[in-house]
Coordinates of C-alpha atoms and ligand atoms in Angstrom, one line a residue:
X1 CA 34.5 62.5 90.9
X2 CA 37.9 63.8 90.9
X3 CA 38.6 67.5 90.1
X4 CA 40.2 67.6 86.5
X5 CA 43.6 69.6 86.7
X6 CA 43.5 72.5 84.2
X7 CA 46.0 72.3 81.5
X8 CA 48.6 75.5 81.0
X9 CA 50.1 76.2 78.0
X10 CA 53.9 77.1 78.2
X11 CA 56.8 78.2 75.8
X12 CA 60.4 77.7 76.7
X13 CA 62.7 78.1 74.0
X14 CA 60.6 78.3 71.5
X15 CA 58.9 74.7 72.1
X16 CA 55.5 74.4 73.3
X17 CA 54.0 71.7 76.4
X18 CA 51.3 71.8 78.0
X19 CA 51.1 71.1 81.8
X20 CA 49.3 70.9 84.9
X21 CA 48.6 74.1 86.7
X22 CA 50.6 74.2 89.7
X23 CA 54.0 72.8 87.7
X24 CA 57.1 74.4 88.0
X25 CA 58.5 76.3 84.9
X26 CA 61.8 73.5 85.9
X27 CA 59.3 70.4 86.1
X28 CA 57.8 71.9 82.3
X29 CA 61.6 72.1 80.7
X30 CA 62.3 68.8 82.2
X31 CA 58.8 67.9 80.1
X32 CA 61.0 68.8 77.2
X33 CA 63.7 67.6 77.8
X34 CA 67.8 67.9 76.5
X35 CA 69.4 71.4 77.3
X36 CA 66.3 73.6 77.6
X37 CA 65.8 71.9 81.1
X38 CA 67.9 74.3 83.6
X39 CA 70.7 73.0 85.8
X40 CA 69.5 72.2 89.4
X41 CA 72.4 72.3 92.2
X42 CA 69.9 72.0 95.3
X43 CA 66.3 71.0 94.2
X44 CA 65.6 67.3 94.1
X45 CA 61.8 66.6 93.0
X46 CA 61.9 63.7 95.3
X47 CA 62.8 66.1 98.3
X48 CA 59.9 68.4 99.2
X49 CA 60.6 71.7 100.4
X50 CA 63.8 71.7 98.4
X51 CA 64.8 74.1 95.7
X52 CA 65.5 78.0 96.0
X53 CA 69.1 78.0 97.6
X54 CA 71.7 78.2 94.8
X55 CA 70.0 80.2 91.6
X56 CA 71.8 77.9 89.0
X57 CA 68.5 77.4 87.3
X58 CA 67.9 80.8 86.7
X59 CA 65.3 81.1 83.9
X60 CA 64.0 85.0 81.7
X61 CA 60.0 85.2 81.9
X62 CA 59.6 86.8 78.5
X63 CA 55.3 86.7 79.1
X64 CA 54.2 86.0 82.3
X65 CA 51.1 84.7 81.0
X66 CA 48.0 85.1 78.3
X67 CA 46.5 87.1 80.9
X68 CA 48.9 89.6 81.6
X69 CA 51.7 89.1 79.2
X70 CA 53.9 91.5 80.6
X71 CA 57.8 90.3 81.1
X72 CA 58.8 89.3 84.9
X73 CA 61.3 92.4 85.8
X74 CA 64.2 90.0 86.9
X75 CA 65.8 86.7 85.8
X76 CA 63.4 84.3 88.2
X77 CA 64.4 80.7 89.9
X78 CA 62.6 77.8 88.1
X79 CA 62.4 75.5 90.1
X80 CA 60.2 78.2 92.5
X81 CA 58.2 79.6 89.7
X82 CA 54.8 78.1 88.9
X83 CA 54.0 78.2 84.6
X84 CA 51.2 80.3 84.2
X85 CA 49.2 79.7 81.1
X86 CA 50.4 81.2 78.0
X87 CA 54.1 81.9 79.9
X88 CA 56.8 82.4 77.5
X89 CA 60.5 81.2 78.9
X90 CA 63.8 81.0 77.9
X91 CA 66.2 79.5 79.3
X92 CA 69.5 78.7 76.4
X93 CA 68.3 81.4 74.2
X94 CA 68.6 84.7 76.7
X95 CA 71.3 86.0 76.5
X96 CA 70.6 87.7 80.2
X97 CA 70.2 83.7 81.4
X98 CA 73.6 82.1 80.5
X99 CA 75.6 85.3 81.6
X100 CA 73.6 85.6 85.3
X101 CA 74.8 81.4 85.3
X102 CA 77.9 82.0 84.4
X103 CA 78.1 84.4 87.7
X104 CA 76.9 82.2 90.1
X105 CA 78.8 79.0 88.7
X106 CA 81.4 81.8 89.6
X107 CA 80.1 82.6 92.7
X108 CA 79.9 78.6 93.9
X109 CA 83.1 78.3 93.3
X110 CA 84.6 81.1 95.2
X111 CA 85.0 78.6 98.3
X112 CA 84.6 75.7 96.6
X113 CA 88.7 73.7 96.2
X114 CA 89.4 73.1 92.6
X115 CA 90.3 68.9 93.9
X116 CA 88.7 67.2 91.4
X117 CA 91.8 65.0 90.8
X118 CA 91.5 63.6 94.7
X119 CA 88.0 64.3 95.0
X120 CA 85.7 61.0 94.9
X121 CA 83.1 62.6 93.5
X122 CA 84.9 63.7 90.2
X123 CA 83.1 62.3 87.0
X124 CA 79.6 62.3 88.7
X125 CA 79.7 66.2 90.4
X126 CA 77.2 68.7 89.2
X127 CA 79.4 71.5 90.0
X128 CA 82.0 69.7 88.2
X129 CA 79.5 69.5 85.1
X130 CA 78.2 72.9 86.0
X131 CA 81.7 74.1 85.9
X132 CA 81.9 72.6 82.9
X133 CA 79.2 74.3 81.0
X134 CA 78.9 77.5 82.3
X135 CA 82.2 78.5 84.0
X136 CA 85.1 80.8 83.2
X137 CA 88.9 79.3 82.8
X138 CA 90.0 82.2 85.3
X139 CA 88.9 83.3 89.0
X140 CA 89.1 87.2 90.0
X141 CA 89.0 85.9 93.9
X142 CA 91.9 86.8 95.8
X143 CA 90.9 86.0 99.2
X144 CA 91.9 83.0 101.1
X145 CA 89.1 80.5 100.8
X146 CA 87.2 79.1 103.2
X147 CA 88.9 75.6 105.1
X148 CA 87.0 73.2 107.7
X149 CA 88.3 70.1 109.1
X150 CA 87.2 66.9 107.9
X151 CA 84.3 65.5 110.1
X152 CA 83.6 61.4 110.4
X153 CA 79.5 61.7 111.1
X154 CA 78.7 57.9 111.7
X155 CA 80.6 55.1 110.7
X156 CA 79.5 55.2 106.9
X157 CA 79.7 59.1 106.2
X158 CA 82.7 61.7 105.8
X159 CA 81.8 65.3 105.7
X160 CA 84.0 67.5 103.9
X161 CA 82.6 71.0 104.6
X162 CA 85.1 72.6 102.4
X163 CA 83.2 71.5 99.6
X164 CA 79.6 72.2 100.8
X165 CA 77.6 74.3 98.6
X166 CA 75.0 74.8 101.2
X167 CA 72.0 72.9 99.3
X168 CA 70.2 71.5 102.2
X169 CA 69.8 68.8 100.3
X170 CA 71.5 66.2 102.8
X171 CA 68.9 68.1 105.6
X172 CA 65.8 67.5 103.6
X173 CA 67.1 64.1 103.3
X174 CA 67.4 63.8 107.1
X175 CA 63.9 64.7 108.0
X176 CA 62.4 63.6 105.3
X177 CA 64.0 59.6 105.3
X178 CA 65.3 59.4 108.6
X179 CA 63.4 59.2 111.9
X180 CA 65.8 61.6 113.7
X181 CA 68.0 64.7 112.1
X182 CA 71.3 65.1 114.0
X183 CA 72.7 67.7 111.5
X184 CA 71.7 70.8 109.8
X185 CA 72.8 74.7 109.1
X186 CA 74.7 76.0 111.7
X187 CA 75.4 80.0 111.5
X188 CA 74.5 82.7 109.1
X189 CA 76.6 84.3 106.3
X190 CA 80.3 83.2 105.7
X191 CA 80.5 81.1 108.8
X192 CA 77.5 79.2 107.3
X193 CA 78.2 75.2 107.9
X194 CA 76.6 72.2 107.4
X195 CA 77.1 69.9 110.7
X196 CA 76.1 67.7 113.9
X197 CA 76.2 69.1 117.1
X198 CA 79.0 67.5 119.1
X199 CA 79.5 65.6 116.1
X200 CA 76.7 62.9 116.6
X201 CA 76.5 60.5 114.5
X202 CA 74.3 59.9 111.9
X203 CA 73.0 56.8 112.5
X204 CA 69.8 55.5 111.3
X205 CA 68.8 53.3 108.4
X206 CA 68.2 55.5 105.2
X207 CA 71.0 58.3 106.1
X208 CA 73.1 56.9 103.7
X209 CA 70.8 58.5 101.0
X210 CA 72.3 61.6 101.9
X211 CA 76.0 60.9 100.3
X212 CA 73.1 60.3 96.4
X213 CA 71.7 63.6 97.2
X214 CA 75.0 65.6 97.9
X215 CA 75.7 67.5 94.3
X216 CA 79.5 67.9 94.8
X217 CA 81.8 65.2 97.2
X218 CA 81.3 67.0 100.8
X219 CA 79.3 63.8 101.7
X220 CA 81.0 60.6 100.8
X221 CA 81.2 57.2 101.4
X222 CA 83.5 56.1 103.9
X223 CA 83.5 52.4 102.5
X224 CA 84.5 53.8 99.2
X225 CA 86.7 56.6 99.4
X226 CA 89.6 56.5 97.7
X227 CA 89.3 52.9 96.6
X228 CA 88.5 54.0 92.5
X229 CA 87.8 56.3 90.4
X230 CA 84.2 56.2 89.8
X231 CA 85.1 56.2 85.4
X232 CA 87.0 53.0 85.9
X233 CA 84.5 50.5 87.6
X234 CA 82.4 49.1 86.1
X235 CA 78.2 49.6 86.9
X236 CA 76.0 46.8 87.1
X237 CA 71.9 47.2 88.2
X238 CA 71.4 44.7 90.4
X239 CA 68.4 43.7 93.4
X240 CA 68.0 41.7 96.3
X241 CA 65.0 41.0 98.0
X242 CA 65.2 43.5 100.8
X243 CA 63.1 43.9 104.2
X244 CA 63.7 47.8 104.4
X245 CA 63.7 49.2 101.0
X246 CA 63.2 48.8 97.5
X247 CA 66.5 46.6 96.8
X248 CA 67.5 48.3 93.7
X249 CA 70.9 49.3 93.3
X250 CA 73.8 50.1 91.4
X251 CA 76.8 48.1 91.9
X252 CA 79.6 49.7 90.9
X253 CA 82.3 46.5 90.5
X254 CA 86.1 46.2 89.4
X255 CA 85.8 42.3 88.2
X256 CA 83.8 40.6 90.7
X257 CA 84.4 43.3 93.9
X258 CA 81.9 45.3 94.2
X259 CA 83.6 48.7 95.4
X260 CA 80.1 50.9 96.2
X261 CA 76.7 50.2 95.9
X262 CA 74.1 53.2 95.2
X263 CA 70.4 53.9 94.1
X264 CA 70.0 54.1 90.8
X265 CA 69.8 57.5 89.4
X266 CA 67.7 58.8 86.7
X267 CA 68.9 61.6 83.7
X268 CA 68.8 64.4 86.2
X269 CA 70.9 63.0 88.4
X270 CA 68.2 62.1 91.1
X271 CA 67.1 58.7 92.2
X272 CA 64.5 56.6 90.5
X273 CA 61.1 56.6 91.2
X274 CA 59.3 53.0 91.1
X275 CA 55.6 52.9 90.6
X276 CA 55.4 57.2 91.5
X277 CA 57.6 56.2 94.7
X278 CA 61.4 57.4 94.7
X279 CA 63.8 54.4 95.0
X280 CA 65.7 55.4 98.1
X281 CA 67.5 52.5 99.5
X282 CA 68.8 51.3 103.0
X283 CA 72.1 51.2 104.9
X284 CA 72.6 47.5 104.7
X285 CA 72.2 47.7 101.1
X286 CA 74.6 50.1 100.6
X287 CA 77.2 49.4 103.4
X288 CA 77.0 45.8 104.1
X289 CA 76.1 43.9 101.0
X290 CA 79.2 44.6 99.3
X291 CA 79.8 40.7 98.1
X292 CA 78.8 39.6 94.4
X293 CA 77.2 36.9 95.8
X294 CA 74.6 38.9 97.8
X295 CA 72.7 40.8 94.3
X296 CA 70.9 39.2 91.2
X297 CA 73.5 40.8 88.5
X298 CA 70.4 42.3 86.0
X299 CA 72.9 43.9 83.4
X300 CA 75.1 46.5 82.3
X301 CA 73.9 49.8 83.6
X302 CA 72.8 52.6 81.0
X303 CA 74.1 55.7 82.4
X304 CA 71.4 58.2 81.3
X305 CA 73.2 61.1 82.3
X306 CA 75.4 63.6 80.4
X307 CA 78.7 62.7 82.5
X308 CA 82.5 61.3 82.2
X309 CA 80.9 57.8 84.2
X310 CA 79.5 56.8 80.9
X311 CA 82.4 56.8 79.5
X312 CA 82.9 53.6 77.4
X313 CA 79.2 52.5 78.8
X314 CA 77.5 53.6 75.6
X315 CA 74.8 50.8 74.3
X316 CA 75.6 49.9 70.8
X317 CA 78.8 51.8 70.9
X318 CA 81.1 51.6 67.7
X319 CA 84.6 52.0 68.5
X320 CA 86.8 53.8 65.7
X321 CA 88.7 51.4 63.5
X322 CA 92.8 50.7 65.4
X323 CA 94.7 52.7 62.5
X324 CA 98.3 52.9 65.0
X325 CA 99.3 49.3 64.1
X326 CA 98.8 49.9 60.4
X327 CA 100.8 53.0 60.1
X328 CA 103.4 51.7 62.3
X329 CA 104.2 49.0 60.2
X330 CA 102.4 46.6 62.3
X331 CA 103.9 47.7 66.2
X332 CA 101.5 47.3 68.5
X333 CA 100.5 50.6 69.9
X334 CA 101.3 49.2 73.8
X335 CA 105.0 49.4 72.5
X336 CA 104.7 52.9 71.5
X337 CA 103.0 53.8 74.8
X338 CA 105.1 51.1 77.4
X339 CA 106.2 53.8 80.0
X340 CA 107.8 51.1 82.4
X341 CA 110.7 52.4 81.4
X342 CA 110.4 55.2 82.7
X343 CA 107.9 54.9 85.6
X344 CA 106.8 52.3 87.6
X345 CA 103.6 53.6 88.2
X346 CA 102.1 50.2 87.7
X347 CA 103.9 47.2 88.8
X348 CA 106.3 46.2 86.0
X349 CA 104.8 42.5 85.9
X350 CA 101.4 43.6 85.4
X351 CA 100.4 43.8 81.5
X352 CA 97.1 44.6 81.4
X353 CA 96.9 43.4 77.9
X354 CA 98.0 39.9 78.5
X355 CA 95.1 39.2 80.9
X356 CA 91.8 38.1 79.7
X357 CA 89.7 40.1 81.6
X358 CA 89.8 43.2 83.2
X359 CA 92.3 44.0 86.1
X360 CA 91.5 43.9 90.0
X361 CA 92.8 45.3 93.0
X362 CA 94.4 41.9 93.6
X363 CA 96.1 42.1 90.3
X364 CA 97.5 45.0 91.7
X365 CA 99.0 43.6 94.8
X366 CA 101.3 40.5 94.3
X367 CA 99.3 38.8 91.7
X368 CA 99.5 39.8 88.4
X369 CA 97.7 37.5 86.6
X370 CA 94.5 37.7 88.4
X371 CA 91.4 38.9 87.0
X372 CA 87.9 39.8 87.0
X373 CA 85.2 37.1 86.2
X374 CA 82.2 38.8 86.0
X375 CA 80.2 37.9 82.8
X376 CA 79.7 41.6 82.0
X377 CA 82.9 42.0 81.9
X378 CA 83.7 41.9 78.1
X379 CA 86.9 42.3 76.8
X380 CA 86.7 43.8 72.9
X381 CA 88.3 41.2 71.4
X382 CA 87.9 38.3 73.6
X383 CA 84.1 38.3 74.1
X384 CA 82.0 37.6 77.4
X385 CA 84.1 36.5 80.3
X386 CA 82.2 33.4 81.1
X387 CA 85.2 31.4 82.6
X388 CA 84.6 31.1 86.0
X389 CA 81.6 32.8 86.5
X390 CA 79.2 30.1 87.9
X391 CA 81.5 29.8 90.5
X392 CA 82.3 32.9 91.8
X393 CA 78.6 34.3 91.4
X394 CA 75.7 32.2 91.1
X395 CA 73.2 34.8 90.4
X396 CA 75.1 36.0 87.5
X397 CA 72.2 35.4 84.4
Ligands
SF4_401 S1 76.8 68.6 102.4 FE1 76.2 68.2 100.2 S2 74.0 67.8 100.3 FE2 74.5 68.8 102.3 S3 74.2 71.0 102.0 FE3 76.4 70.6 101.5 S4 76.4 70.3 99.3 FE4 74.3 70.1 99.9
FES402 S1 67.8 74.6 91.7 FE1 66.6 76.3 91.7 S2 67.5 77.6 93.1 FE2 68.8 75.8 93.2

């Protein structure tokens, strides 16, 4: 007969969960749920080994345990901390907790560029979020920061070392999914890099899963960079009936291209599991089936996390009531905003408002009436965009 795993009692922030012994006080908040989980820049449950590297998830041991409910001396990492039973935590209500964050969000950034506006990753970076939450408006660093050139490693992957907060999580990833690491730490301290050795490539199957695991944009995906911003495509879940991995993705279209394809993620930012198994997926997934016609379409994604990508992605979202025509004696608010006058940022011909569905990179480049005919593609006002969707994608439901 199996062994029954003992039960341990655990506080953090005042709510009570019970788990089992061996649990991580991180793994218990995420039990909970909301805010009293503790950022994570470098541990990924699916990644063993990971965890311990950047301190964002700093938590105050208040009572070690029932036993010997003494307080832990200093502010301890989480997700390196087993619960003990009877441990009391807090994590949003000490005081001590949100101040030490605040100092290494600081610390993170002291090499990390402020590029969000060029930076693919903006809308779905932890840092970026981290930033958010936790960081000061001002920086008290006056030394130059740290620069690296950008690397190509492999055909699919662009390091950008100037924004590596030295996770390991792209390593883990390596020897954990791929039968060969090419990359890793190189040096100690300040020259600390992530790298290949003579640049090899990174070439092997699942290596793409590195560029999901990366928490800020110093991995990316040379098929997407610089095509979108990730806020205005629009994310479909989507399968296909792969040899290598689990075939569930995330397309990530604008109309019927479909600009990126990644795993799908869960709320903590980390790739679904299926069945207790983590749904990593393959290179040809991800890098080669980048036509409509190659998914089944299952729906809109619902972006479970807290971030800018869900942006207008809400299920059962209510929009505001339009007030600007009323109080403008019935002007369309376009008029008010029609900047073609004074910049030509878009091409004059394209009106974005006259098309019936929603604009595409062709639309942008000589024809301005073309548009998107995905189905999910709804235009408020207009309704489903069913015209022409049998024949540009079969597998649309
Ligand atoms: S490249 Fe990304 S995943 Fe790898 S160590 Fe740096 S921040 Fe972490
Ligand atoms: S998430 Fe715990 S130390 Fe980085």
């Amino acid at each position: 007969m199996p062994e029954e795993k003992k039960l341990f009692k655990v506080t953090i922030d005042n709510i009570t969960t019970e788990v089992e012994s061996g649990t991580t006080v991180l793994m218990a908040a995420r039990k909970i749920g909301g805010d009293v989980a503790p950022p994570a820049m470098c541990f990924y449950s699916k990644l063993k080994g990971s965890g311990g590297k950047c301190r964002t998830c700093l938590v105050e041991v208040a009572a070690g345990s029932t036993a010997d409910p003494r307080p832990m001396p200093k502010l301890v990492a989480s997700c390196r901390t087993n619960v003990m039973d009877g441990m009391v935590v807090k994590n949003i209500t000490s005081e001590k907790v949100l101040d030490a964050r605040a100092g290494v969000v600081e610390f993170l950034l002291i090499n990390h560029p402020l590029d969000c506006p060029i930076c693919d990753q903006a809308g779905e970076c932890d840092l970026q979020d981290l930033g958010y939450d936790h960081g000061k408006a001002g920086t008290r660093y006056e030394f130059k920061r740290r620069t690296f050139e950008r690397e190509d490693i492999g055909p699919y992957i662009q390091l950008h070392m100037t924004r590596c907060i030295l996770c390991y999580r792209c390593t883990y990833v390596a020897d954990q999914l791929t039968d060969q690491r090419v990359h890793g730490i190189l040096d100690r301290g300040e020259h600390t890099e992530i790298s290949t050795y003579i640049s090899k490539a990174i070439d092997n199957d699942f290596s793409g899963n590195m560029i999901d695991v990366c928490p800020v944009g110093a991995l990316t995906d040379r098929t997407f960079r610089f095509k979108n911003r990730v806020w205005f495509t629009k994310p479909v879940n989507a399968h296909r009936d792969c040899p290598t991995c689990c075939g569930k993705v995330i397309l990530w279209n604008r109309g019927d291209e479909v600009l990126r394809v990644t795993a799908r993620k869960d709320e903590w930012g980390e790739v679904q599991s299926y069945d207790g198994k983590p749904g990593w997926i393959c290179n040809d997934c991800r890098f080669h089936k980048k036509h409509i016609d190659d998914w089944v379409i299952e729906g809109l994604t619902n972006i479970k996390r807290r971030s800018v990508i869900g942006q207008g992605k809400y299920p059962g979202l209510v929009r505001p009531h339009e007030m600007l025509a009323e109080v403008m004696g019935g002007r369309k608010p376009k008029l008010v905003f029609d900047i073609h006058s004074i910049s030509d940022v878009n091409p004059p011909e394209v009106d974005l408002a006259e098309i019936p569905g929603p604009a595409t990179s062709e639309t942008f480049n000589n024809n301005p009436h073309a548009y998107g005919k995905n189905i999910t593609d709804i235009k408020i006002g207009i309704g489903p965009n069913t015209e022409g969707t049998d024949s540009t994608n079969l597998n649309t439901p």
